[in-house]
PDB file of C-alpha atoms and ligand atoms in Angstrom:
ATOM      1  CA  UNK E   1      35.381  65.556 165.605  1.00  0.00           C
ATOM      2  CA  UNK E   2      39.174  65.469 163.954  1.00  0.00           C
ATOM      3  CA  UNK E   3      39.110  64.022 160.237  1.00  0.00           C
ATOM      4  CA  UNK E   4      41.103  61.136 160.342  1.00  0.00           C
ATOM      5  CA  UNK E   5      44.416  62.131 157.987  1.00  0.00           C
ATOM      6  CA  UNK E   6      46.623  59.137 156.521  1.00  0.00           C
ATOM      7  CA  UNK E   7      49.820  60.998 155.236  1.00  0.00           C
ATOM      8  CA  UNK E   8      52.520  58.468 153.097  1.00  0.00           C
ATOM      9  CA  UNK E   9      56.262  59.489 153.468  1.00  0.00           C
ATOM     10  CA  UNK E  10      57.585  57.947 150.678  1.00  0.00           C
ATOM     11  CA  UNK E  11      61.568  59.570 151.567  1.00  0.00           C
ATOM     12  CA  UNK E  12      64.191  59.010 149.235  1.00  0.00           C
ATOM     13  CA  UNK E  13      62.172  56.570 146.817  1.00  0.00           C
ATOM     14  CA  UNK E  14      60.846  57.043 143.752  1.00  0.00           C
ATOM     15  CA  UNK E  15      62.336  58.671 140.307  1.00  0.00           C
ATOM     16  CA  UNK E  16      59.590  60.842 138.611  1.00  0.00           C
ATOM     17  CA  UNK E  17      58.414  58.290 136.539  1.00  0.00           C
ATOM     18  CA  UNK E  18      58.032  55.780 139.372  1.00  0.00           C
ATOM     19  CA  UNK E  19      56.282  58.762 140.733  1.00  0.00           C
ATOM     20  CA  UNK E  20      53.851  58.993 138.377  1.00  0.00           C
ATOM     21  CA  UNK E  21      53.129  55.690 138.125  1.00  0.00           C
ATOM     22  CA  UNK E  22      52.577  54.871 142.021  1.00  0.00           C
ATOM     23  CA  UNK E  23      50.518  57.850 142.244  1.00  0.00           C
ATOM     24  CA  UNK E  24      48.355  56.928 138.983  1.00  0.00           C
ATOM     25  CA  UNK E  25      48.066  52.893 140.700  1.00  0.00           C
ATOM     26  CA  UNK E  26      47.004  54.411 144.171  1.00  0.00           C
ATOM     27  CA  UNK E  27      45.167  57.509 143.197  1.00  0.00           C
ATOM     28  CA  UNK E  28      41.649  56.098 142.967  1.00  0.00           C
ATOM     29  CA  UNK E  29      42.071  53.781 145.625  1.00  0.00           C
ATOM     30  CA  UNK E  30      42.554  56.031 148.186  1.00  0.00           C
ATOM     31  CA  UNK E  31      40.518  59.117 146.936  1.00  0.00           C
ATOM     32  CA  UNK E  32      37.701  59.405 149.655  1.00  0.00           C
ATOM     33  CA  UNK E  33      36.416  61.990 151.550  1.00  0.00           C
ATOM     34  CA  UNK E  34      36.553  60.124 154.882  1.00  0.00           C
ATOM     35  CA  UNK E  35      40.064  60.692 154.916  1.00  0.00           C
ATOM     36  CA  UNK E  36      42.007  63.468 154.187  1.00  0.00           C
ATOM     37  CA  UNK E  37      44.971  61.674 152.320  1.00  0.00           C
ATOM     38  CA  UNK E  38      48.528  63.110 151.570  1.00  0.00           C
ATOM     39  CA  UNK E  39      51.893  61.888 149.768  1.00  0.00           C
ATOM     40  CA  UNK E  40      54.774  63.603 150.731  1.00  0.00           C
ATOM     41  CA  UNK E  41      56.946  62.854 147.782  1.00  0.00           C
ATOM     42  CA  UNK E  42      60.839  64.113 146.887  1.00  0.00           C
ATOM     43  CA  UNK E  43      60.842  67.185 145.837  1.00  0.00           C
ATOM     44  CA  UNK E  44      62.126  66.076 142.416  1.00  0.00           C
ATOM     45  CA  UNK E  45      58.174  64.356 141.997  1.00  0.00           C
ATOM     46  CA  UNK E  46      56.262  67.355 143.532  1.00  0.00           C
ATOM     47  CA  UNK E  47      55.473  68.686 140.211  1.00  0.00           C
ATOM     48  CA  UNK E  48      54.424  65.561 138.351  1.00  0.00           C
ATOM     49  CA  UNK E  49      52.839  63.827 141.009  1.00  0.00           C
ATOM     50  CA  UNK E  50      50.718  67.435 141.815  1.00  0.00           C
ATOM     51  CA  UNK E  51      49.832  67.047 138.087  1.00  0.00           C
ATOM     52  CA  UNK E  52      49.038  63.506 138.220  1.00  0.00           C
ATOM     53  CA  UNK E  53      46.297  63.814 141.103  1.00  0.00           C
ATOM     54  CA  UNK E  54      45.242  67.604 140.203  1.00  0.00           C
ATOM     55  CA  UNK E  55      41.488  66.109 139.849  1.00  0.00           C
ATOM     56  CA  UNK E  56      41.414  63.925 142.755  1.00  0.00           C
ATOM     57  CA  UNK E  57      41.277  65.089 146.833  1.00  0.00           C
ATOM     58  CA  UNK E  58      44.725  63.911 147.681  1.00  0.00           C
ATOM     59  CA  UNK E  59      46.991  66.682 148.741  1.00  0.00           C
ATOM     60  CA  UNK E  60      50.815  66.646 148.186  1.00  0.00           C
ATOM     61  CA  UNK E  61      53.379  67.242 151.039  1.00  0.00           C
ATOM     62  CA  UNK E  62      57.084  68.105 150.421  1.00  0.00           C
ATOM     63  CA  UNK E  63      59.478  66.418 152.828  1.00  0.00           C
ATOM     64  CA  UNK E  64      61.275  69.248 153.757  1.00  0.00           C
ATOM     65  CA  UNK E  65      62.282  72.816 153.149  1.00  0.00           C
ATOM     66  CA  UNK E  66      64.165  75.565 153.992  1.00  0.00           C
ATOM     67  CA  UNK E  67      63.840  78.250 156.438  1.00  0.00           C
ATOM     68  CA  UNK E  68      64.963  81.541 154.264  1.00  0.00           C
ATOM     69  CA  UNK E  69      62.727  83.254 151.255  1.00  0.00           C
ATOM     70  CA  UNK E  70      65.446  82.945 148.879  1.00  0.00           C
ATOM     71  CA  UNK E  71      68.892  83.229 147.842  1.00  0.00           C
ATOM     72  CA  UNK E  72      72.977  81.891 147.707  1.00  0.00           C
ATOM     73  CA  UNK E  73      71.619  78.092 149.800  1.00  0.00           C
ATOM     74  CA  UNK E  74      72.369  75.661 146.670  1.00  0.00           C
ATOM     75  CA  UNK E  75      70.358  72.626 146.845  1.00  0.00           C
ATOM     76  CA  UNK E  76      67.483  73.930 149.526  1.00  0.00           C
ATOM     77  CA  UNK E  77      63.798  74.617 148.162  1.00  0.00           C
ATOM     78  CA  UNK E  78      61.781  77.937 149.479  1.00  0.00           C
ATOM     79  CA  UNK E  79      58.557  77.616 150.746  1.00  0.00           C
ATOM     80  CA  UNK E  80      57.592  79.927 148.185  1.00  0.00           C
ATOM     81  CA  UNK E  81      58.322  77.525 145.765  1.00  0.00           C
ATOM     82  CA  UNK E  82      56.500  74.722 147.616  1.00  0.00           C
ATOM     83  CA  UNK E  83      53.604  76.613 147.407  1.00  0.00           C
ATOM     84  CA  UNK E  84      53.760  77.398 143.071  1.00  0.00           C
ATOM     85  CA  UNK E  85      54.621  73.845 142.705  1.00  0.00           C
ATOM     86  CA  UNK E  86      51.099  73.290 144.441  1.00  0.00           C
ATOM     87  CA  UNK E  87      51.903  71.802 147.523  1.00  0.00           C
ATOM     88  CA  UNK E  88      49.879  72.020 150.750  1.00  0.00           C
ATOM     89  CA  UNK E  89      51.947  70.110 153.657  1.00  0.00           C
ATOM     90  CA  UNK E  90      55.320  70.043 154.688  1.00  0.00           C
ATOM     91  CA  UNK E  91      57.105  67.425 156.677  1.00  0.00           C
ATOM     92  CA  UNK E  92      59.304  69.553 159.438  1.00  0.00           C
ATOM     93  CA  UNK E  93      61.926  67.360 161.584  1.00  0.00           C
ATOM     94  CA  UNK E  94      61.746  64.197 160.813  1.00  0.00           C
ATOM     95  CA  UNK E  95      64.134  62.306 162.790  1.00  0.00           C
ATOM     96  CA  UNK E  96      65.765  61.266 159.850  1.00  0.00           C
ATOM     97  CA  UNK E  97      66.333  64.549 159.108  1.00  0.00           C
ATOM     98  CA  UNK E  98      67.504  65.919 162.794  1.00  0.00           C
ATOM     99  CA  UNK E  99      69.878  62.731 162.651  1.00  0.00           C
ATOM    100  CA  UNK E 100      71.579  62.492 159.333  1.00  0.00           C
ATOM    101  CA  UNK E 101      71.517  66.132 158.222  1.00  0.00           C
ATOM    102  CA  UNK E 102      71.606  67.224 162.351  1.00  0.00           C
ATOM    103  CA  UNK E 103      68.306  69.585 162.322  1.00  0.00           C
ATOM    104  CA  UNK E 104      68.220  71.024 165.617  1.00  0.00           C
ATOM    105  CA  UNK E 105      64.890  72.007 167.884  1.00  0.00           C
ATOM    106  CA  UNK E 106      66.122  75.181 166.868  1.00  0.00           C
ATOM    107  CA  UNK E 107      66.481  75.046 163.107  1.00  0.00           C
ATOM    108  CA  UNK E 108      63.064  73.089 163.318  1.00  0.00           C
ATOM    109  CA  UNK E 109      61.405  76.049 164.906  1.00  0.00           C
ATOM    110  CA  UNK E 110      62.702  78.149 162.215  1.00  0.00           C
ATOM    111  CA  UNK E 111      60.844  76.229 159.710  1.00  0.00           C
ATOM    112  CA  UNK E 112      57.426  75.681 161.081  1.00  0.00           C
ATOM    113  CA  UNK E 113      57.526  79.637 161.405  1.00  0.00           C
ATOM    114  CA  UNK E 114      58.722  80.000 157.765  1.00  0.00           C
ATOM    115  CA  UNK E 115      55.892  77.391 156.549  1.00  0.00           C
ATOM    116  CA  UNK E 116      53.099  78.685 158.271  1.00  0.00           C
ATOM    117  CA  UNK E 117      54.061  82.553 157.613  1.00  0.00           C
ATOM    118  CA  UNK E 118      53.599  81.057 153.898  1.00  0.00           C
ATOM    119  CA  UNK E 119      50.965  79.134 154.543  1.00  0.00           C
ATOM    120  CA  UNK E 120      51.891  75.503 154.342  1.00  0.00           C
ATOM    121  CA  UNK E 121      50.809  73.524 156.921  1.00  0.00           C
ATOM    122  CA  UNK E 122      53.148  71.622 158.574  1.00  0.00           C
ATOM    123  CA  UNK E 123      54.029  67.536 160.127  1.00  0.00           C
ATOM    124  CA  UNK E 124      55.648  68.591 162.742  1.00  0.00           C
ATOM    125  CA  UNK E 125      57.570  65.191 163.618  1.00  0.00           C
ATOM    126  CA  UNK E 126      58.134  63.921 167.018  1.00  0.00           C
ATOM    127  CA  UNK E 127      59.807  60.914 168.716  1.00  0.00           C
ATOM    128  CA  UNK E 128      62.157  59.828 170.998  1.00  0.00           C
ATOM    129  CA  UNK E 129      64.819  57.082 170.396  1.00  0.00           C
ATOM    130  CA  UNK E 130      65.110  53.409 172.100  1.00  0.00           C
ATOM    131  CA  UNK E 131      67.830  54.548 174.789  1.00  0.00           C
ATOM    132  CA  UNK E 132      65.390  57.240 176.059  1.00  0.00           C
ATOM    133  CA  UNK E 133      62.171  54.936 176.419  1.00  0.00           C
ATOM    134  CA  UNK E 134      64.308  52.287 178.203  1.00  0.00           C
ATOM    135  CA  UNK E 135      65.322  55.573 180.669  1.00  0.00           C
ATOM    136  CA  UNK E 136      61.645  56.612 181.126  1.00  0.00           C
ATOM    137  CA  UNK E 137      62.247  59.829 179.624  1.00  0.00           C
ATOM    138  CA  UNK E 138      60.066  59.717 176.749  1.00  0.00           C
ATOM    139  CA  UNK E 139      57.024  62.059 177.558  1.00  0.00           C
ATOM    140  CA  UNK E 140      59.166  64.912 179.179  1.00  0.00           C
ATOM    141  CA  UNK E 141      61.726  64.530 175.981  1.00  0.00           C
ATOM    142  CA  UNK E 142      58.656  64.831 173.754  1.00  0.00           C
ATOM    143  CA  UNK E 143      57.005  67.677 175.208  1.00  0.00           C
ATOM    144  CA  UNK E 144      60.489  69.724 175.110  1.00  0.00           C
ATOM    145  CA  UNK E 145      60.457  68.890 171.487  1.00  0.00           C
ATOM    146  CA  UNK E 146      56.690  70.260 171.060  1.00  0.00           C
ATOM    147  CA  UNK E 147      57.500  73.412 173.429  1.00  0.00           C
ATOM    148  CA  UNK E 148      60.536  74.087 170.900  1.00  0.00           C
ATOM    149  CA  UNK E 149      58.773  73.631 167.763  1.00  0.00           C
ATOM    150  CA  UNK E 150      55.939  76.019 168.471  1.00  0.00           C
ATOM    151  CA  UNK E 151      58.280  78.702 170.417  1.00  0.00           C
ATOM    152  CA  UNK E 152      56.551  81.963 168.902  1.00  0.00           C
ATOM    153  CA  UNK E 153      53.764  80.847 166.828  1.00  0.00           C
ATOM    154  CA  UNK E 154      50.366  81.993 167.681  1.00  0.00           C
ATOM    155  CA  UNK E 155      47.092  79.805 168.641  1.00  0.00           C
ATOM    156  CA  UNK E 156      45.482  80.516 164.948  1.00  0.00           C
ATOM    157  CA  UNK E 157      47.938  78.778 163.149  1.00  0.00           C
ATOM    158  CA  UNK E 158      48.716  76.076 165.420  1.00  0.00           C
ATOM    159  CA  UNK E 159      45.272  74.806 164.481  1.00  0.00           C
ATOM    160  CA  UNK E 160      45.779  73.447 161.131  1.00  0.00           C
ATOM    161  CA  UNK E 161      49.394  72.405 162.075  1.00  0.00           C
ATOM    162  CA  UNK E 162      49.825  68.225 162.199  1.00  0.00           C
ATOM    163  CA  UNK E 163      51.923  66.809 164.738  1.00  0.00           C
ATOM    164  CA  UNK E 164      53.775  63.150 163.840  1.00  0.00           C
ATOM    165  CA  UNK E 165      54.284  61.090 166.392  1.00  0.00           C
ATOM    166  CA  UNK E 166      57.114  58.560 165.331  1.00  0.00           C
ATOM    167  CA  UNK E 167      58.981  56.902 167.611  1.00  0.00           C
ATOM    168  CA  UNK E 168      62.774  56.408 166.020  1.00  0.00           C
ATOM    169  CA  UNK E 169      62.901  52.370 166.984  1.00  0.00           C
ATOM    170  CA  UNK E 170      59.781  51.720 165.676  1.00  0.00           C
ATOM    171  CA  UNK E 171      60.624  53.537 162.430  1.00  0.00           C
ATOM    172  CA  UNK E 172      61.217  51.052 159.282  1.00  0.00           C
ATOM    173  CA  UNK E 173      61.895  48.809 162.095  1.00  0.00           C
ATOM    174  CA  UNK E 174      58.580  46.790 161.824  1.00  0.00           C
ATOM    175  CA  UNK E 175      58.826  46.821 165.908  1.00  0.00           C
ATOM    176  CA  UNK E 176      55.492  49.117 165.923  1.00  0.00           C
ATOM    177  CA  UNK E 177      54.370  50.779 168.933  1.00  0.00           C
ATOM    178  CA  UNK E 178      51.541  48.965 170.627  1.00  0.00           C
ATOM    179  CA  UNK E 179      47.951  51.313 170.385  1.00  0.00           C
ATOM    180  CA  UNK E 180      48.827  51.862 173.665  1.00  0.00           C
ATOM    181  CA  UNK E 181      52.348  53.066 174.191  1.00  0.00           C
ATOM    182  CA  UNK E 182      51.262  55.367 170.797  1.00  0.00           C
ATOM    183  CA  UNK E 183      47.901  56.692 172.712  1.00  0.00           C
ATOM    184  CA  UNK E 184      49.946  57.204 175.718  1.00  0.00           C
ATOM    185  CA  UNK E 185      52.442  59.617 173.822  1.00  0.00           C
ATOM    186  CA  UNK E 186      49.831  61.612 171.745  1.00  0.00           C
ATOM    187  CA  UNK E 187      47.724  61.981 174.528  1.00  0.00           C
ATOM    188  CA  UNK E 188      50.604  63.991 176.411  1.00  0.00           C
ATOM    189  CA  UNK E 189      51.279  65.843 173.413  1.00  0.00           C
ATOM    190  CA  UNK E 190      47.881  67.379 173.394  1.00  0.00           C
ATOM    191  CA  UNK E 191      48.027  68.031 176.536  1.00  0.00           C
ATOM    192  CA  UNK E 192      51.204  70.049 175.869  1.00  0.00           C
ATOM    193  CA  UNK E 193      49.313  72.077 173.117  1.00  0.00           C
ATOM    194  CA  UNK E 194      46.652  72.317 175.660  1.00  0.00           C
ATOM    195  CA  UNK E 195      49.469  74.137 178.288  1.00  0.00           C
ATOM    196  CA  UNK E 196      50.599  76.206 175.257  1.00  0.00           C
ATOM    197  CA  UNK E 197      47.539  76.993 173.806  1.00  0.00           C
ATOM    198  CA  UNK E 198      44.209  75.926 175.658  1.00  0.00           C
ATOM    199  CA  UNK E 199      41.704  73.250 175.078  1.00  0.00           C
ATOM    200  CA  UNK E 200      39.735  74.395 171.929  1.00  0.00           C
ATOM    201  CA  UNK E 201      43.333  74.321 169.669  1.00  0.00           C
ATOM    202  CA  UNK E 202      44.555  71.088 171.513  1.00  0.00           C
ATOM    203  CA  UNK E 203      41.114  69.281 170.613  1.00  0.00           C
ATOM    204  CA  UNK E 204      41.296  70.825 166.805  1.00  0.00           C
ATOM    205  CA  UNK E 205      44.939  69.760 166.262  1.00  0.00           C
ATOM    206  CA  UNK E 206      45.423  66.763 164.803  1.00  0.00           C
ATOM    207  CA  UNK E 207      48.137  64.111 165.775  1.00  0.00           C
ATOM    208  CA  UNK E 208      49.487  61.355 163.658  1.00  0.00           C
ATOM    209  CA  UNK E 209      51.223  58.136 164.736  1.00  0.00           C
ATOM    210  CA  UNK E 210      54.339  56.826 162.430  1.00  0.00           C
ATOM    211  CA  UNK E 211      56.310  53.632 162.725  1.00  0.00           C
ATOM    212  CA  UNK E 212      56.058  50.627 160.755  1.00  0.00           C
ATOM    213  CA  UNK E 213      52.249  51.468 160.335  1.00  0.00           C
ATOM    214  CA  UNK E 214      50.867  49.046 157.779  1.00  0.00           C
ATOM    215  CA  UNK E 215      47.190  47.403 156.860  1.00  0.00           C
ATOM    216  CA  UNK E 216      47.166  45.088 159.519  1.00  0.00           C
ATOM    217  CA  UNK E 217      47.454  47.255 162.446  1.00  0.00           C
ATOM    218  CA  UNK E 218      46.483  50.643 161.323  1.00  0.00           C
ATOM    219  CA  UNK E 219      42.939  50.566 162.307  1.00  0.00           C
ATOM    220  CA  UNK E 220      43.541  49.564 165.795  1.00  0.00           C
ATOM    221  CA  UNK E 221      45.871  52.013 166.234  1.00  0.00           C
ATOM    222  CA  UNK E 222      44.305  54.887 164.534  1.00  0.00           C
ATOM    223  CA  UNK E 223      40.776  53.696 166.788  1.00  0.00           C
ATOM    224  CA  UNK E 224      43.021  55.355 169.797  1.00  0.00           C
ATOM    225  CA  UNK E 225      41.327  58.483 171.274  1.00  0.00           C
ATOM    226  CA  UNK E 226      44.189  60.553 170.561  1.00  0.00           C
ATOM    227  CA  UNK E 227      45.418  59.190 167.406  1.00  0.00           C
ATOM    228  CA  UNK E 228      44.223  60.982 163.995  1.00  0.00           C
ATOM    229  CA  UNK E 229      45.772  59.208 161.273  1.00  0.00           C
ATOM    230  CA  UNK E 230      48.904  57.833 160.383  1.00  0.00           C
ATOM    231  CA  UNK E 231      52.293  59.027 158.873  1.00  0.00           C
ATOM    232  CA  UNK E 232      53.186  55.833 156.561  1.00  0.00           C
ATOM    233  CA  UNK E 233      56.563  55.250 155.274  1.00  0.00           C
ATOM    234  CA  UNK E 234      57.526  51.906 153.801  1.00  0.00           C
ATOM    235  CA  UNK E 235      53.631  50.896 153.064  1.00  0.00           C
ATOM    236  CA  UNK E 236      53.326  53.990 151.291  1.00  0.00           C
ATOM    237  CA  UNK E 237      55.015  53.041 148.519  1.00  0.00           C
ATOM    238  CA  UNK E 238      52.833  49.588 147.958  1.00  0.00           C
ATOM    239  CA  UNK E 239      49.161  48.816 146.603  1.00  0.00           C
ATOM    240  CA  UNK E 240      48.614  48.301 150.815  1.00  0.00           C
ATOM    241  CA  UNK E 241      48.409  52.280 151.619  1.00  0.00           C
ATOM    242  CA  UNK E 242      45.037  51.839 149.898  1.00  0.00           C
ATOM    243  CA  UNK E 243      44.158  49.162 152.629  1.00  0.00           C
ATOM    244  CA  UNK E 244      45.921  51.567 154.975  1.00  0.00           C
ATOM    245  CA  UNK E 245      43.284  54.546 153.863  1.00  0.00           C
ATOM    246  CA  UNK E 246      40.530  52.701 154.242  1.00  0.00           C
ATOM    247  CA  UNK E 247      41.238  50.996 157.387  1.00  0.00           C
ATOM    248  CA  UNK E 248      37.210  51.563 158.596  1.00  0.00           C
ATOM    249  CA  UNK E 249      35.996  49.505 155.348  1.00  0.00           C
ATOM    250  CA  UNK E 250      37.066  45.961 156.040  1.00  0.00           C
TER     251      UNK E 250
HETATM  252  P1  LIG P   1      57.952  53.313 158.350  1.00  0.00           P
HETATM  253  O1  LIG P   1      56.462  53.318 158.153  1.00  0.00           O
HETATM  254  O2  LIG P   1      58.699  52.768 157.172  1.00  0.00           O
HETATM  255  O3  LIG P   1      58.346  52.684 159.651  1.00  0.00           O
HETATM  256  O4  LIG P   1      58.414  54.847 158.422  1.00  0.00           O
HETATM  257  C1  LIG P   1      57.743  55.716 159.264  1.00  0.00           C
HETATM  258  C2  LIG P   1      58.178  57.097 158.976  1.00  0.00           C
HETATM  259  O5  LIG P   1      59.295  57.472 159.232  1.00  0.00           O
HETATM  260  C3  LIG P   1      57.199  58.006 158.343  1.00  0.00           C
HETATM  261  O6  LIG P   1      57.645  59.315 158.358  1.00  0.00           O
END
């Protein structure tokens, strides 16, 4: 059985004392061991919001980083300094981040290398936009962004990676995916892990579903077969990620 992961994505929100103070509200409401629970904050919070929850279970995620150790690339973060600042995920090609700041499947593969050679785990994030559902081309588009990602990385660490599925029109959209179109799309990608890399790391990997997620239709959604969790961005930042955690308790 997959734990059930509910990741927040709170992008470019929050100033660090903001930060502090949505992660002191939310902290014991979504501290549980039925969940494995994880705010991916700006990179400016990581260090105060790691300090804020350093005796609770939630993990913190960084929203992106760079692919090199170190050195003359002003403004990027090493994954090396993800790790002292005591993170534990890393969100890797977000579509936000392939379409405003043009991260290529290439440049994308780069960095889930660089994170796991360091040991982060990474959301790998997945998704295709409105023009290529209404062509039919969505699952063969996705699994050419899955085959890319993992180009080169070996079964053993592709178990504790995450994949994201987000598709981009259902993103901050509130048009969510039904349970269905989501299952339909996760359920390929595993099967793409399990061409790549066999059954036993394609039933241990988990997969997320992201796109206006929120408290009312979470649990249906994340009651699909092949759906593990969530990857929350707008409800993350309200008192509803709690209801969004605990989506089994109603
Ligand atoms: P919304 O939940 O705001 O649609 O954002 C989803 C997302 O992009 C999470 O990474």
């Amino acid at each position: 059985m997959r734990k059930k992961m509910v990741a927040g994505n709170w992008k470019m929100n929050m100033t660090p004392s903001q930060a502090v103070k949505l992660a002191k509200e939310l902290k014991p409401k979504v501290d549980t061991n039925e969940v494995d629970v994880v705010f991916c904050v700006p990179a400016i919070d990581i260090v105060p919001v790691v300090n804020e929850l350093k005796d609770s279970g939630i993990k913190v995620g960084a929203e992106n980083m760079f692919y090199e150790e170190k050195g003359a690339y002003t403004g990027e973060l090493s994954p090396e300094m993800l790790i002292d600042a005591g993170v534990t995920y890393v969100i890797i090609g977000h579509s936000e981040r392939r379409q405003y700041f043009h991260e290529t499947d290439e440049v994308i593969n780069k960095k889930m290398r660089k994170a796991i050679e360091h040991k982060l785990l990474p959301i790998l994030c997945c998704g295709e936009s409105l023009e290529q559902r209404e062509k039919g081309v969505t699952i063969e588009f996705i699994k050419k962004q899955i085959a890319s990602a993992f180009k080169y990385i070996p079964p053993e660490n592709v178990i504790n990676c995450v994949i994201a599925y987000e598709p981009i029109w259902a993103i901050g959209t509130g048009r969510v995916a039904t349970a269905e179109q989501a299952q339909e799309v996760c359920e390929a990608i595993r099967g793409s892990i399990r061409d790549i890399y066999g059954a036993v790391v394609a039933e241990r990997i988990r997969i997320l579903y992201g796109g206006s997620v929120n408290a009312a239709n979470a649990s249906q959604i994340f009651s699909m077969p092949d759906i593990d969790g969530g990857l929350v961005g707008g409800a993350s930042l309200k008192p509803e990620f709690a209801d969004i955690v605990n989506y089994n308790k109603k």
